[in-house]
């Protein structure tokens, strides 16, 4: 019994936040390889995409955290740790906002695409509590990226958002999604993607300030167009 207690204590000691699973570099590499294969085979396996993001984000995540720490709004987000979930959103208030406002268009995006902010997986494999929040935040603002970029949740829309996020975050998962996501698109869609959408997403990603430094919960009334301009996202083609 004593041994069991010691083991439990050791586990608790290594668990940095609820749900955290401590892993060695080798385990991370195996998880990354397995999840990459699964995510490429089925891009809608969000759980695999999530694992890939956590096991390969060791360089990009600290970089994103530093960008947040050196920005007044980003720093406040790190301190206050807001969450975008159905439990924290006042959906009826957002629905009542004027057309064109971030809140109204965000709810419209959720409803049209039948998605919920609660489907984002909590992090498990990030071995730093603050970095775990950074990747959580990245996941929770993903639907807001769709809203700002005016992209649906179909394969074409996801690939465009992934290109924007890849440039913005440097997360290998986004780079992989951006590179291999188009494999299943028709020739016509690929043409639109290559000639118009991807160049626009890359230009916007390079031009825009860090999207994690926006306290979206305090910007619901702001028109999408004005927020787009403020961040530096070019109008969608």
XYZ file of C-alpha atoms in Angstrom:
237
model
C 0.000 0.000 0.000
C 2.818 2.373 0.906
C 4.471 1.705 -2.449
C 1.217 2.502 -4.249
C 0.923 5.769 -2.334
C 4.483 6.735 -3.256
C 3.773 5.952 -6.913
C 0.596 8.036 -6.820
C 2.479 10.897 -5.215
C 5.185 10.691 -7.874
C 2.546 10.779 -10.614
C 0.864 13.783 -9.050
C 4.228 15.464 -8.780
C 4.839 15.105 -12.516
C 1.301 16.032 -13.528
C 1.562 19.776 -14.149
C -2.150 20.473 -14.749
C -5.376 18.403 -14.792
C -5.238 15.867 -17.623
C -1.458 16.250 -18.180
C 0.298 13.046 -19.275
C 4.083 13.252 -18.755
C 5.996 11.748 -21.721
C 9.646 11.214 -22.605
C 11.149 12.689 -25.813
C 10.978 9.204 -27.402
C 7.303 8.810 -26.482
C 6.645 12.274 -27.924
C 8.401 11.330 -31.169
C 6.317 8.142 -31.466
C 3.111 10.029 -30.682
C 4.056 12.687 -33.236
C 4.748 10.114 -35.964
C 1.589 8.119 -35.272
C -0.663 11.163 -35.031
C 0.874 12.693 -38.181
C 0.054 9.546 -40.174
C -3.492 9.411 -38.793
C -4.064 13.136 -39.360
C -2.860 12.871 -42.972
C -5.036 9.816 -43.537
C -8.078 11.563 -42.052
C -7.705 15.367 -41.611
C -10.980 15.409 -39.660
C -9.424 13.362 -36.833
C -9.153 16.448 -34.617
C -7.820 14.362 -31.731
C -4.826 13.259 -33.814
C -4.229 16.788 -35.094
C -4.310 17.941 -31.452
C -1.757 15.339 -30.311
C 0.488 16.279 -33.232
C 0.319 19.947 -32.236
C 1.339 19.207 -28.664
C 4.126 16.741 -29.371
C 5.819 18.869 -32.038
C 5.239 22.378 -30.683
C 8.297 22.474 -28.403
C 9.952 25.362 -30.275
C 6.929 27.235 -31.538
C 4.977 27.341 -28.260
C 7.647 29.151 -26.156
C 8.041 31.598 -29.041
C 4.277 32.288 -29.035
C 4.275 32.676 -25.246
C 7.099 35.228 -25.475
C 5.164 37.201 -28.084
C 2.216 37.269 -25.680
C 4.369 38.255 -22.710
C 5.805 41.241 -24.569
C 2.429 42.591 -25.652
C 0.084 44.392 -23.218
C -3.079 42.609 -24.375
C -1.317 39.259 -24.802
C 0.202 39.590 -21.325
C -3.237 40.226 -19.833
C -4.562 37.103 -21.557
C -1.731 35.040 -20.045
C -2.496 36.489 -16.602
C -6.282 36.161 -16.726
C -6.445 32.929 -18.765
C -9.847 33.487 -20.418
C -11.565 30.479 -21.995
C -13.856 30.397 -25.026
C -16.487 27.792 -24.204
C -20.269 27.586 -24.230
C -20.139 28.009 -20.424
C -18.252 31.322 -20.741
C -20.078 32.723 -23.799
C -23.351 34.615 -23.540
C -24.742 33.272 -26.813
C -27.992 35.241 -26.726
C -26.081 38.501 -26.198
C -23.747 37.670 -29.094
C -26.726 36.786 -31.298
C -28.229 40.189 -30.500
C -25.163 42.151 -31.647
C -25.300 44.009 -34.990
C -24.517 42.148 -38.218
C -20.846 42.504 -39.093
C -19.695 42.620 -35.453
C -17.201 39.958 -34.322
C -19.627 38.419 -31.812
C -22.535 38.180 -34.261
C -20.394 36.803 -37.095
C -18.695 34.310 -34.742
C -22.077 32.899 -33.629
C -23.210 32.840 -37.269
C -20.052 30.885 -38.169
C -20.720 28.353 -35.371
C -24.359 27.929 -36.412
C -23.838 27.743 -40.191
C -21.010 25.221 -39.845
C -22.675 23.346 -36.948
C -19.579 23.531 -34.761
C -19.219 24.141 -31.034
C -16.330 25.775 -29.146
C -16.557 22.892 -26.661
C -15.157 20.354 -29.125
C -11.591 21.645 -28.642
C -9.511 19.026 -26.840
C -7.752 20.003 -23.617
C -3.946 19.657 -23.842
C -2.336 16.517 -22.417
C 1.251 16.218 -23.643
C 2.658 19.733 -23.169
C 5.157 19.622 -20.292
C 4.668 23.186 -19.132
C 1.496 24.512 -17.572
C 1.746 27.967 -19.178
C 2.522 26.557 -22.635
C -0.445 24.201 -22.229
C -2.619 27.281 -21.857
C -1.030 28.853 -24.956
C -1.957 25.852 -27.125
C -5.406 25.741 -25.512
C -5.889 29.406 -26.402
C -4.675 28.786 -29.953
C -7.289 26.024 -30.301
C -10.069 28.112 -28.835
C -9.443 31.079 -31.156
C -9.246 28.803 -34.229
C -12.934 29.347 -35.038
C -12.372 33.092 -34.675
C -9.653 32.792 -37.335
C -12.270 31.252 -39.636
C -14.572 34.183 -38.808
C -11.884 36.827 -39.427
C -10.660 35.153 -42.609
C -14.214 34.501 -43.823
C -13.512 30.803 -44.392
C -15.962 27.885 -43.951
C -15.018 24.610 -42.203
C -14.846 22.570 -45.412
C -11.483 21.190 -46.566
C -10.733 24.264 -48.689
C -11.488 26.647 -45.814
C -9.467 24.593 -43.319
C -6.431 24.511 -45.614
C -6.532 28.302 -46.067
C -6.806 28.875 -42.303
C -3.970 26.381 -41.701
C -1.684 28.303 -44.105
C -2.459 31.516 -42.224
C -1.873 29.807 -38.854
C 1.311 28.108 -40.065
C 2.843 31.474 -40.959
C 1.514 33.044 -37.750
C 2.442 30.365 -35.205
C 5.195 28.270 -36.773
C 3.504 25.172 -35.290
C 4.659 22.119 -37.317
C 1.098 20.761 -37.149
C -0.193 23.800 -39.081
C 2.632 23.540 -41.602
C 1.799 19.865 -42.160
C -1.924 20.584 -42.465
C -1.229 23.389 -44.906
C 1.093 21.258 -47.034
C -0.865 18.001 -47.116
C -4.423 19.195 -46.580
C -4.974 20.009 -50.297
C -4.261 16.389 -51.354
C -7.987 15.589 -51.441
C -9.207 18.693 -53.242
C -10.462 18.728 -56.827
C -8.282 20.267 -59.568
C -10.538 23.320 -59.798
C -10.353 23.953 -56.058
C -6.595 23.400 -56.083
C -6.274 26.041 -58.778
C -8.223 28.612 -56.724
C -6.198 27.627 -53.680
C -2.823 27.949 -55.370
C -3.473 31.124 -57.332
C -5.639 33.149 -54.943
C -6.320 31.804 -51.474
C -2.935 30.510 -50.309
C -0.952 33.578 -51.473
C -3.515 35.776 -49.662
C -3.354 33.635 -46.485
C 0.466 33.726 -46.468
C 0.615 37.494 -47.118
C -1.948 38.083 -44.388
C -0.157 35.782 -41.938
C 3.139 37.588 -42.498
C 1.570 41.034 -42.327
C -0.665 40.435 -39.307
C 0.344 40.987 -35.701
C 0.194 37.885 -33.469
C -3.440 36.721 -33.372
C -2.996 35.410 -29.822
C -2.493 38.991 -28.624
C -6.124 39.930 -29.160
C -8.519 39.675 -26.212
C -11.421 38.579 -28.440
C -13.854 38.341 -25.525
C -13.559 42.099 -25.096
C -13.948 42.790 -28.819
C -17.328 41.185 -29.542
C -18.908 44.550 -30.476
C -16.041 45.478 -32.809
C -16.849 45.144 -36.536
C -14.982 42.223 -38.136
C -13.619 44.565 -40.821
C -12.107 46.975 -38.311
C -10.539 44.120 -36.288
C -9.171 42.635 -39.518
C -7.580 45.992 -40.342
C -6.214 46.415 -36.814
C -4.570 42.970 -36.863
C -3.331 43.436 -40.434
C -5.323 40.762 -42.284
C -5.927 41.705 -45.920
C -9.575 41.555 -47.108
C -10.442 38.025 -48.355
C -10.200 37.622 -52.145
